[in-house]
Amino acid sequence: MQYVVLLRGINVGGKNKVSMADLKAALEEGGFTDVKTYINSGNVLVKSSLSTAKVNDSVEKIIKDTFGFKVDAVTLTKTAYKKITDALPDNWVHGKSMGCNVMFLWADIDSPDIVEKLPAKDGIDTVKYVPGAILWAFDGKDVNKTGISKLAGPGPSQRMTIRNCNTVRKIAGMLD
């Protein structure tokens, strides 16, 4: 089974620094096969016969044991990841004219009612729930008005990891 493992807080602001080559080697030593990484922000593809939960726990343990700090991960099967990617409207892109992010959710907050707990602003933000994620877009001219900047800090943002939609699509293209 192929999995996408998204690490939260890797190589952000000079903290939790991990070389993707070292991470790949550690995961291979830990028994994962066909390990691939994409950019330096903790996007990993692995193959394993383990369940999704066991892959997630194993990756978190390998990182703690190898690099000496705790990192939370969201692990999705290839099928679950593709469903999220397929839900992204084709015209949503991340760039100067539009901001588009995908917030991958931990199971304990993965529910349609999570949308009500987010600081989205009416008329500025477009927010959609799909199982496993929140899709969030805004017009580029509204980058200073969007509620997405208020996600940092305590609350649901501590139980999600965010990728821009371009990264999400690139990872989907790397899946077998």
Short mmCIF file of N, CA and C in Angstrom, two decimals:
data_model
loop_
_atom_site.label_atom_id
_atom_site.label_comp_id
_atom_site.label_asym_id
_atom_site.label_seq_id
_atom_site.Cartn_x
_atom_site.Cartn_y
_atom_site.Cartn_z
N MET A 1 0.85 -1.18 0.00
CA MET A 1 0.00 0.00 0.00
C MET A 1 0.89 1.24 0.00
N GLN A 2 0.51 2.22 -0.78
CA GLN A 2 1.26 3.47 -0.82
C GLN A 2 0.56 4.50 0.07
N TYR A 3 1.37 5.25 0.83
CA TYR A 3 0.87 6.26 1.76
C TYR A 3 1.53 7.60 1.51
N VAL A 4 0.79 8.66 1.84
CA VAL A 4 1.34 10.00 1.90
C VAL A 4 1.41 10.37 3.37
N VAL A 5 2.60 10.74 3.82
CA VAL A 5 2.80 11.14 5.20
C VAL A 5 3.19 12.62 5.19
N LEU A 6 2.37 13.43 5.87
CA LEU A 6 2.60 14.87 5.93
C LEU A 6 3.02 15.24 7.34
N LEU A 7 4.23 15.73 7.47
CA LEU A 7 4.79 16.06 8.77
C LEU A 7 4.47 17.51 9.12
N ARG A 8 4.13 17.74 10.36
CA ARG A 8 3.78 19.09 10.82
C ARG A 8 4.98 19.73 11.49
N GLY A 9 5.38 20.90 10.99
CA GLY A 9 6.41 21.68 11.66
C GLY A 9 7.84 21.28 11.38
N ILE A 10 8.09 20.63 10.27
CA ILE A 10 9.46 20.27 9.89
C ILE A 10 10.08 21.46 9.14
N ASN A 11 11.30 21.83 9.51
CA ASN A 11 12.06 22.87 8.81
C ASN A 11 11.29 24.19 8.68
N VAL A 12 10.59 24.57 9.75
CA VAL A 12 9.84 25.82 9.76
C VAL A 12 10.49 26.77 10.76
N GLY A 13 10.85 27.94 10.30
CA GLY A 13 11.44 28.93 11.20
C GLY A 13 12.72 28.48 11.87
N GLY A 14 13.48 27.63 11.20
CA GLY A 14 14.75 27.17 11.76
C GLY A 14 14.61 26.10 12.83
N LYS A 15 13.39 25.61 13.03
CA LYS A 15 13.16 24.59 14.06
C LYS A 15 12.93 23.23 13.42
N ASN A 16 13.21 22.19 14.21
CA ASN A 16 12.99 20.81 13.77
C ASN A 16 13.60 20.56 12.39
N LYS A 17 14.88 20.92 12.26
CA LYS A 17 15.56 20.77 10.99
C LYS A 17 15.83 19.29 10.69
N VAL A 18 15.42 18.91 9.50
CA VAL A 18 15.62 17.53 9.05
C VAL A 18 15.97 17.57 7.57
N SER A 19 17.09 17.00 7.23
CA SER A 19 17.45 16.82 5.83
C SER A 19 16.53 15.75 5.24
N MET A 20 15.96 16.02 4.08
CA MET A 20 15.07 15.03 3.47
C MET A 20 15.83 13.77 3.08
N ALA A 21 17.11 13.90 2.75
CA ALA A 21 17.92 12.71 2.45
C ALA A 21 18.09 11.86 3.71
N ASP A 22 18.33 12.51 4.85
CA ASP A 22 18.47 11.78 6.11
C ASP A 22 17.14 11.16 6.53
N LEU A 23 16.05 11.88 6.32
CA LEU A 23 14.72 11.35 6.64
C LEU A 23 14.43 10.13 5.79
N LYS A 24 14.70 10.23 4.50
CA LYS A 24 14.48 9.10 3.58
C LYS A 24 15.27 7.88 4.05
N ALA A 25 16.54 8.08 4.39
CA ALA A 25 17.38 6.98 4.85
C ALA A 25 16.85 6.36 6.14
N ALA A 26 16.41 7.20 7.08
CA ALA A 26 15.88 6.70 8.35
C ALA A 26 14.62 5.88 8.14
N LEU A 27 13.75 6.34 7.24
CA LEU A 27 12.50 5.61 6.98
C LEU A 27 12.78 4.29 6.27
N GLU A 28 13.75 4.29 5.37
CA GLU A 28 14.13 3.03 4.71
C GLU A 28 14.71 2.05 5.72
N GLU A 29 15.55 2.55 6.62
CA GLU A 29 16.10 1.69 7.67
C GLU A 29 14.99 1.17 8.58
N GLY A 30 13.91 1.93 8.71
CA GLY A 30 12.78 1.54 9.53
C GLY A 30 11.82 0.57 8.84
N GLY A 31 12.14 0.18 7.61
CA GLY A 31 11.36 -0.83 6.93
C GLY A 31 10.43 -0.36 5.83
N PHE A 32 10.39 0.94 5.58
CA PHE A 32 9.54 1.44 4.50
C PHE A 32 10.26 1.30 3.16
N THR A 33 9.49 1.14 2.10
CA THR A 33 10.07 1.00 0.77
C THR A 33 9.57 2.12 -0.13
N ASP A 34 10.24 2.28 -1.25
CA ASP A 34 9.89 3.31 -2.24
C ASP A 34 9.65 4.66 -1.59
N VAL A 35 10.55 5.05 -0.69
CA VAL A 35 10.41 6.32 0.03
C VAL A 35 10.79 7.47 -0.89
N LYS A 36 9.90 8.45 -0.98
CA LYS A 36 10.14 9.65 -1.78
C LYS A 36 9.80 10.85 -0.91
N THR A 37 10.54 11.93 -1.07
CA THR A 37 10.21 13.17 -0.39
C THR A 37 10.00 14.26 -1.43
N TYR A 38 9.24 15.26 -1.04
CA TYR A 38 9.03 16.41 -1.93
C TYR A 38 9.22 17.68 -1.13
N ILE A 39 10.05 18.53 -1.59
CA ILE A 39 10.52 19.77 -0.98
C ILE A 39 10.87 19.53 0.49
N ASN A 40 11.35 20.54 1.13
CA ASN A 40 11.97 20.39 2.44
C ASN A 40 10.99 20.59 3.60
N SER A 41 9.70 20.42 3.35
CA SER A 41 8.73 20.72 4.40
C SER A 41 7.99 19.50 4.92
N GLY A 42 8.56 18.32 4.73
CA GLY A 42 7.99 17.13 5.35
C GLY A 42 6.88 16.46 4.58
N ASN A 43 7.04 16.33 3.29
CA ASN A 43 6.10 15.60 2.45
C ASN A 43 6.77 14.30 2.04
N VAL A 44 6.19 13.18 2.45
CA VAL A 44 6.85 11.89 2.25
C VAL A 44 5.86 10.89 1.67
N LEU A 45 6.31 10.11 0.72
CA LEU A 45 5.55 8.98 0.19
C LEU A 45 6.30 7.72 0.58
N VAL A 46 5.56 6.74 1.09
CA VAL A 46 6.17 5.47 1.48
C VAL A 46 5.26 4.33 1.05
N LYS A 47 5.85 3.15 0.97
CA LYS A 47 5.07 1.93 0.78
C LYS A 47 5.29 1.05 1.99
N SER A 48 4.20 0.37 2.40
CA SER A 48 4.26 -0.48 3.58
C SER A 48 3.06 -1.40 3.58
N SER A 49 3.20 -2.54 4.24
CA SER A 49 2.06 -3.45 4.44
C SER A 49 1.34 -3.14 5.75
N LEU A 50 1.85 -2.17 6.53
CA LEU A 50 1.22 -1.79 7.79
C LEU A 50 -0.07 -1.02 7.55
N SER A 51 -0.91 -0.94 8.57
CA SER A 51 -2.13 -0.13 8.50
C SER A 51 -1.75 1.36 8.52
N THR A 52 -2.69 2.21 8.17
CA THR A 52 -2.46 3.65 8.16
C THR A 52 -1.99 4.12 9.53
N ALA A 53 -2.68 3.71 10.58
CA ALA A 53 -2.32 4.14 11.94
C ALA A 53 -0.92 3.68 12.31
N LYS A 54 -0.56 2.45 11.93
CA LYS A 54 0.77 1.94 12.28
C LYS A 54 1.87 2.63 11.47
N VAL A 55 1.58 2.98 10.23
CA VAL A 55 2.55 3.75 9.45
C VAL A 55 2.79 5.08 10.14
N ASN A 56 1.69 5.75 10.51
CA ASN A 56 1.80 7.06 11.16
C ASN A 56 2.63 6.97 12.44
N ASP A 57 2.29 6.01 13.30
CA ASP A 57 3.01 5.84 14.57
C ASP A 57 4.48 5.51 14.34
N SER A 58 4.75 4.67 13.37
CA SER A 58 6.11 4.26 13.07
C SER A 58 6.95 5.44 12.57
N VAL A 59 6.38 6.23 11.67
CA VAL A 59 7.11 7.41 11.14
C VAL A 59 7.41 8.38 12.28
N GLU A 60 6.42 8.66 13.13
CA GLU A 60 6.64 9.58 14.26
C GLU A 60 7.74 9.04 15.18
N LYS A 61 7.74 7.74 15.45
CA LYS A 61 8.74 7.14 16.34
C LYS A 61 10.13 7.19 15.70
N ILE A 62 10.21 6.87 14.41
CA ILE A 62 11.51 6.92 13.72
C ILE A 62 12.09 8.33 13.79
N ILE A 63 11.26 9.35 13.59
CA ILE A 63 11.74 10.74 13.64
C ILE A 63 12.23 11.07 15.05
N LYS A 64 11.45 10.70 16.05
CA LYS A 64 11.85 10.98 17.44
C LYS A 64 13.16 10.28 17.78
N ASP A 65 13.26 9.01 17.42
CA ASP A 65 14.46 8.22 17.74
C ASP A 65 15.68 8.68 16.95
N THR A 66 15.49 9.09 15.71
CA THR A 66 16.61 9.45 14.84
C THR A 66 17.04 10.90 15.02
N PHE A 67 16.07 11.81 15.12
CA PHE A 67 16.39 13.24 15.10
C PHE A 67 16.22 13.91 16.46
N GLY A 68 15.61 13.19 17.43
CA GLY A 68 15.56 13.68 18.80
C GLY A 68 14.46 14.66 19.13
N PHE A 69 13.45 14.78 18.29
CA PHE A 69 12.31 15.63 18.63
C PHE A 69 11.03 15.01 18.10
N LYS A 70 9.92 15.41 18.71
CA LYS A 70 8.62 14.88 18.34
C LYS A 70 8.03 15.70 17.19
N VAL A 71 7.54 15.00 16.21
CA VAL A 71 6.84 15.61 15.09
C VAL A 71 5.54 14.85 14.89
N ASP A 72 4.45 15.60 14.77
CA ASP A 72 3.17 14.97 14.47
C ASP A 72 3.02 14.80 12.97
N ALA A 73 2.34 13.73 12.59
CA ALA A 73 2.15 13.44 11.17
C ALA A 73 0.70 13.11 10.89
N VAL A 74 0.28 13.39 9.68
CA VAL A 74 -0.99 12.92 9.14
C VAL A 74 -0.63 11.95 8.03
N THR A 75 -1.16 10.74 8.12
CA THR A 75 -0.88 9.72 7.11
C THR A 75 -2.17 9.36 6.41
N LEU A 76 -2.11 9.36 5.08
CA LEU A 76 -3.27 9.03 4.26
C LEU A 76 -2.91 7.95 3.26
N THR A 77 -3.87 7.09 2.98
CA THR A 77 -3.67 6.14 1.90
C THR A 77 -3.66 6.91 0.59
N LYS A 78 -3.12 6.30 -0.42
CA LYS A 78 -3.13 6.90 -1.76
C LYS A 78 -4.55 7.26 -2.16
N THR A 79 -5.50 6.38 -1.91
CA THR A 79 -6.90 6.61 -2.28
C THR A 79 -7.47 7.82 -1.55
N ALA A 80 -7.26 7.89 -0.24
CA ALA A 80 -7.78 9.02 0.54
C ALA A 80 -7.15 10.33 0.09
N TYR A 81 -5.86 10.32 -0.19
CA TYR A 81 -5.17 11.53 -0.65
C TYR A 81 -5.73 11.98 -1.99
N LYS A 82 -5.92 11.04 -2.91
CA LYS A 82 -6.44 11.38 -4.24
C LYS A 82 -7.85 11.97 -4.15
N LYS A 83 -8.68 11.47 -3.22
CA LYS A 83 -10.04 12.03 -3.06
C LYS A 83 -9.97 13.50 -2.65
N ILE A 84 -9.04 13.83 -1.78
CA ILE A 84 -8.87 15.23 -1.38
C ILE A 84 -8.39 16.05 -2.56
N THR A 85 -7.39 15.56 -3.26
CA THR A 85 -6.86 16.28 -4.42
C THR A 85 -7.93 16.47 -5.50
N ASP A 86 -8.71 15.42 -5.74
CA ASP A 86 -9.77 15.50 -6.75
C ASP A 86 -10.85 16.50 -6.38
N ALA A 87 -11.00 16.79 -5.09
CA ALA A 87 -12.02 17.76 -4.65
C ALA A 87 -11.59 19.21 -4.87
N LEU A 88 -10.31 19.44 -5.13
CA LEU A 88 -9.83 20.80 -5.40
C LEU A 88 -10.38 21.27 -6.75
N PRO A 89 -11.09 22.39 -6.77
CA PRO A 89 -11.54 22.91 -8.06
C PRO A 89 -10.33 23.17 -8.98
N ASP A 90 -10.48 22.84 -10.24
CA ASP A 90 -9.38 22.99 -11.20
C ASP A 90 -8.86 24.42 -11.29
N ASN A 91 -9.73 25.40 -11.07
CA ASN A 91 -9.31 26.79 -11.22
C ASN A 91 -8.70 27.36 -9.94
N TRP A 92 -8.59 26.56 -8.89
CA TRP A 92 -7.93 27.00 -7.67
C TRP A 92 -6.43 26.74 -7.82
N VAL A 93 -5.66 27.81 -7.75
CA VAL A 93 -4.21 27.71 -7.82
C VAL A 93 -3.62 28.60 -6.73
N HIS A 94 -2.39 28.38 -6.42
CA HIS A 94 -1.73 29.21 -5.41
C HIS A 94 -0.70 30.06 -6.12
N GLY A 95 -0.87 31.36 -6.06
CA GLY A 95 0.05 32.28 -6.72
C GLY A 95 -0.33 33.71 -6.40
N LYS A 96 0.06 34.63 -7.27
CA LYS A 96 -0.23 36.05 -7.02
C LYS A 96 -1.71 36.38 -7.09
N SER A 97 -2.42 35.75 -8.00
CA SER A 97 -3.83 36.10 -8.18
C SER A 97 -4.78 35.37 -7.23
N MET A 98 -4.28 34.31 -6.58
CA MET A 98 -5.14 33.53 -5.69
C MET A 98 -4.28 32.81 -4.67
N GLY A 99 -4.83 32.69 -3.47
CA GLY A 99 -4.23 31.84 -2.45
C GLY A 99 -5.09 30.61 -2.31
N CYS A 100 -4.49 29.46 -2.20
CA CYS A 100 -5.25 28.21 -2.09
C CYS A 100 -4.44 27.24 -1.24
N ASN A 101 -5.03 26.83 -0.13
CA ASN A 101 -4.36 25.91 0.79
C ASN A 101 -5.25 24.73 1.12
N VAL A 102 -4.60 23.65 1.50
CA VAL A 102 -5.31 22.46 1.97
C VAL A 102 -4.82 22.19 3.38
N MET A 103 -5.76 22.12 4.31
CA MET A 103 -5.44 21.82 5.70
C MET A 103 -5.80 20.36 5.94
N PHE A 104 -4.80 19.53 6.11
CA PHE A 104 -5.02 18.11 6.37
C PHE A 104 -5.29 17.94 7.86
N LEU A 105 -6.36 17.22 8.18
CA LEU A 105 -6.87 17.17 9.55
C LEU A 105 -6.51 15.87 10.26
N TRP A 106 -6.21 16.00 11.55
CA TRP A 106 -6.09 14.83 12.40
C TRP A 106 -7.50 14.28 12.62
N ALA A 107 -7.60 12.99 12.87
CA ALA A 107 -8.89 12.30 12.98
C ALA A 107 -9.81 12.92 14.02
N ASP A 108 -9.26 13.43 15.12
CA ASP A 108 -10.10 13.96 16.20
C ASP A 108 -10.83 15.25 15.84
N ILE A 109 -10.43 15.92 14.77
CA ILE A 109 -11.16 17.13 14.33
C ILE A 109 -11.72 16.98 12.91
N ASP A 110 -11.61 15.80 12.36
CA ASP A 110 -12.06 15.55 10.98
C ASP A 110 -13.58 15.39 10.95
N SER A 111 -14.26 16.51 10.79
CA SER A 111 -15.72 16.55 10.78
C SER A 111 -16.17 17.81 10.05
N PRO A 112 -17.32 17.76 9.36
CA PRO A 112 -17.79 18.95 8.66
C PRO A 112 -17.96 20.17 9.56
N ASP A 113 -18.23 19.96 10.85
CA ASP A 113 -18.46 21.11 11.73
C ASP A 113 -17.17 21.87 12.07
N ILE A 114 -16.01 21.36 11.66
CA ILE A 114 -14.76 22.07 11.88
C ILE A 114 -14.77 23.42 11.17
N VAL A 115 -15.49 23.51 10.07
CA VAL A 115 -15.55 24.75 9.30
C VAL A 115 -16.06 25.90 10.17
N GLU A 116 -17.02 25.61 11.05
CA GLU A 116 -17.59 26.65 11.93
C GLU A 116 -16.57 27.17 12.94
N LYS A 117 -15.52 26.43 13.19
CA LYS A 117 -14.51 26.81 14.18
C LYS A 117 -13.34 27.56 13.56
N LEU A 118 -13.37 27.76 12.26
CA LEU A 118 -12.27 28.41 11.56
C LEU A 118 -12.55 29.90 11.38
N PRO A 119 -11.49 30.72 11.34
CA PRO A 119 -11.67 32.17 11.23
C PRO A 119 -11.89 32.67 9.80
N ALA A 120 -12.66 31.93 9.03
CA ALA A 120 -12.93 32.35 7.65
C ALA A 120 -13.77 33.62 7.65
N LYS A 121 -13.52 34.48 6.67
CA LYS A 121 -14.25 35.74 6.57
C LYS A 121 -15.21 35.68 5.38
N ASP A 122 -16.48 35.94 5.66
CA ASP A 122 -17.51 35.95 4.62
C ASP A 122 -17.14 36.96 3.53
N GLY A 123 -17.32 36.55 2.29
CA GLY A 123 -17.04 37.42 1.16
C GLY A 123 -15.58 37.48 0.77
N ILE A 124 -14.72 36.89 1.57
CA ILE A 124 -13.29 36.91 1.27
C ILE A 124 -12.77 35.49 1.10
N ASP A 125 -13.10 34.63 2.05
CA ASP A 125 -12.60 33.26 2.05
C ASP A 125 -13.65 32.29 1.53
N THR A 126 -13.20 31.32 0.75
CA THR A 126 -14.03 30.20 0.34
C THR A 126 -13.46 28.98 1.03
N VAL A 127 -14.27 28.36 1.89
CA VAL A 127 -13.80 27.24 2.70
C VAL A 127 -14.73 26.06 2.48
N LYS A 128 -14.13 24.91 2.16
CA LYS A 128 -14.90 23.70 1.90
C LYS A 128 -14.32 22.55 2.72
N TYR A 129 -15.19 21.76 3.31
CA TYR A 129 -14.76 20.55 4.00
C TYR A 129 -14.87 19.37 3.05
N VAL A 130 -13.86 18.53 3.04
CA VAL A 130 -13.91 17.21 2.42
C VAL A 130 -13.34 16.26 3.46
N PRO A 131 -13.77 15.03 3.51
CA PRO A 131 -13.23 14.13 4.53
C PRO A 131 -11.70 14.12 4.51
N GLY A 132 -11.14 14.47 5.67
CA GLY A 132 -9.69 14.49 5.81
C GLY A 132 -9.05 15.85 5.64
N ALA A 133 -9.82 16.84 5.16
CA ALA A 133 -9.17 18.13 4.87
C ALA A 133 -10.17 19.28 4.77
N ILE A 134 -9.61 20.47 4.85
CA ILE A 134 -10.31 21.71 4.56
C ILE A 134 -9.63 22.31 3.33
N LEU A 135 -10.40 22.73 2.36
CA LEU A 135 -9.89 23.44 1.19
C LEU A 135 -10.21 24.92 1.41
N TRP A 136 -9.22 25.78 1.27
CA TRP A 136 -9.39 27.20 1.61
C TRP A 136 -8.79 28.04 0.51
N ALA A 137 -9.60 28.93 -0.07
CA ALA A 137 -9.11 29.80 -1.15
C ALA A 137 -9.54 31.24 -0.90
N PHE A 138 -8.78 32.15 -1.46
CA PHE A 138 -9.09 33.58 -1.38
C PHE A 138 -8.43 34.28 -2.56
N ASP A 139 -9.00 35.40 -2.95
CA ASP A 139 -8.47 36.20 -4.05
C ASP A 139 -7.14 36.81 -3.60
N GLY A 140 -6.18 36.86 -4.49
CA GLY A 140 -4.87 37.40 -4.16
C GLY A 140 -4.91 38.83 -3.64
N LYS A 141 -5.86 39.62 -4.11
CA LYS A 141 -5.96 41.01 -3.64
C LYS A 141 -6.42 41.08 -2.19
N ASP A 142 -6.94 39.98 -1.66
CA ASP A 142 -7.44 39.95 -0.28
C ASP A 142 -6.47 39.26 0.68
N VAL A 143 -5.23 39.09 0.27
CA VAL A 143 -4.27 38.35 1.10
C VAL A 143 -4.14 38.96 2.50
N ASN A 144 -4.29 40.26 2.63
CA ASN A 144 -4.18 40.91 3.94
C ASN A 144 -5.50 40.92 4.71
N LYS A 145 -6.56 40.43 4.10
CA LYS A 145 -7.88 40.43 4.74
C LYS A 145 -8.35 39.02 5.12
N THR A 146 -7.75 38.02 4.53
CA THR A 146 -8.20 36.65 4.74
C THR A 146 -8.06 36.22 6.20
N GLY A 147 -8.96 35.37 6.64
CA GLY A 147 -8.91 34.84 7.99
C GLY A 147 -7.87 33.76 8.18
N ILE A 148 -7.28 33.28 7.10
CA ILE A 148 -6.32 32.18 7.21
C ILE A 148 -5.12 32.57 8.08
N SER A 149 -4.78 33.85 8.09
CA SER A 149 -3.64 34.29 8.90
C SER A 149 -3.92 34.17 10.40
N LYS A 150 -5.17 34.05 10.78
CA LYS A 150 -5.55 33.91 12.18
C LYS A 150 -5.54 32.46 12.66
N LEU A 151 -5.16 31.54 11.79
CA LEU A 151 -5.11 30.13 12.17
C LEU A 151 -4.00 29.82 13.16
N ALA A 152 -2.93 30.58 13.14
CA ALA A 152 -1.81 30.29 14.04
C ALA A 152 -2.26 30.44 15.48
N GLY A 153 -1.67 29.65 16.34
CA GLY A 153 -1.99 29.74 17.75
C GLY A 153 -2.87 28.60 18.20
N PRO A 154 -3.39 28.70 19.43
CA PRO A 154 -4.19 27.60 19.98
C PRO A 154 -5.48 27.39 19.18
N GLY A 155 -6.02 26.20 19.28
CA GLY A 155 -7.26 25.89 18.59
C GLY A 155 -7.06 24.79 17.57
N PRO A 156 -7.98 24.70 16.61
CA PRO A 156 -7.94 23.59 15.66
C PRO A 156 -6.68 23.54 14.82
N SER A 157 -6.00 24.67 14.65
CA SER A 157 -4.81 24.67 13.80
C SER A 157 -3.71 23.77 14.35
N GLN A 158 -3.76 23.46 15.63
CA GLN A 158 -2.75 22.58 16.23
C GLN A 158 -2.96 21.12 15.82
N ARG A 159 -4.11 20.83 15.22
CA ARG A 159 -4.46 19.47 14.82
C ARG A 159 -4.61 19.36 13.30
N MET A 160 -3.81 20.16 12.59
CA MET A 160 -3.81 20.10 11.12
C MET A 160 -2.42 20.48 10.62
N THR A 161 -2.16 20.11 9.38
CA THR A 161 -0.95 20.54 8.72
C THR A 161 -1.35 21.08 7.35
N ILE A 162 -0.75 22.18 6.97
CA ILE A 162 -1.20 22.94 5.80
C ILE A 162 -0.19 22.84 4.66
N ARG A 163 -0.73 22.66 3.45
CA ARG A 163 0.07 22.69 2.23
C ARG A 163 -0.66 23.55 1.21
N ASN A 164 0.07 24.28 0.36
CA ASN A 164 -0.63 25.01 -0.69
C ASN A 164 -1.09 24.00 -1.75
N CYS A 165 -2.10 24.40 -2.52
CA CYS A 165 -2.70 23.45 -3.46
C CYS A 165 -1.75 23.02 -4.56
N ASN A 166 -0.77 23.85 -4.90
CA ASN A 166 0.20 23.44 -5.91
C ASN A 166 1.03 22.26 -5.40
N THR A 167 1.44 22.32 -4.13
CA THR A 167 2.20 21.23 -3.51
C THR A 167 1.34 19.98 -3.43
N VAL A 168 0.09 20.14 -3.05
CA VAL A 168 -0.83 19.00 -2.94
C VAL A 168 -0.96 18.29 -4.28
N ARG A 169 -1.11 19.05 -5.34
CA ARG A 169 -1.24 18.44 -6.67
C ARG A 169 0.07 17.78 -7.11
N LYS A 170 1.20 18.39 -6.81
CA LYS A 170 2.49 17.81 -7.17
C LYS A 170 2.68 16.46 -6.48
N ILE A 171 2.34 16.39 -5.18
CA ILE A 171 2.45 15.12 -4.46
C ILE A 171 1.53 14.07 -5.10
N ALA A 172 0.33 14.46 -5.46
CA ALA A 172 -0.61 13.54 -6.09
C ALA A 172 -0.01 12.97 -7.38
N GLY A 173 0.70 13.81 -8.11
CA GLY A 173 1.34 13.37 -9.35
C GLY A 173 2.51 12.42 -9.12
N MET A 174 3.05 12.40 -7.91
CA MET A 174 4.15 11.50 -7.58
C MET A 174 3.66 10.12 -7.16
N LEU A 175 2.37 9.98 -6.88
CA LEU A 175 1.84 8.69 -6.46
C LEU A 175 1.83 7.72 -7.64
N ASP A 176 2.08 6.44 -7.34
CA ASP A 176 2.08 5.41 -8.39
C ASP A 176 0.69 5.24 -8.98
#
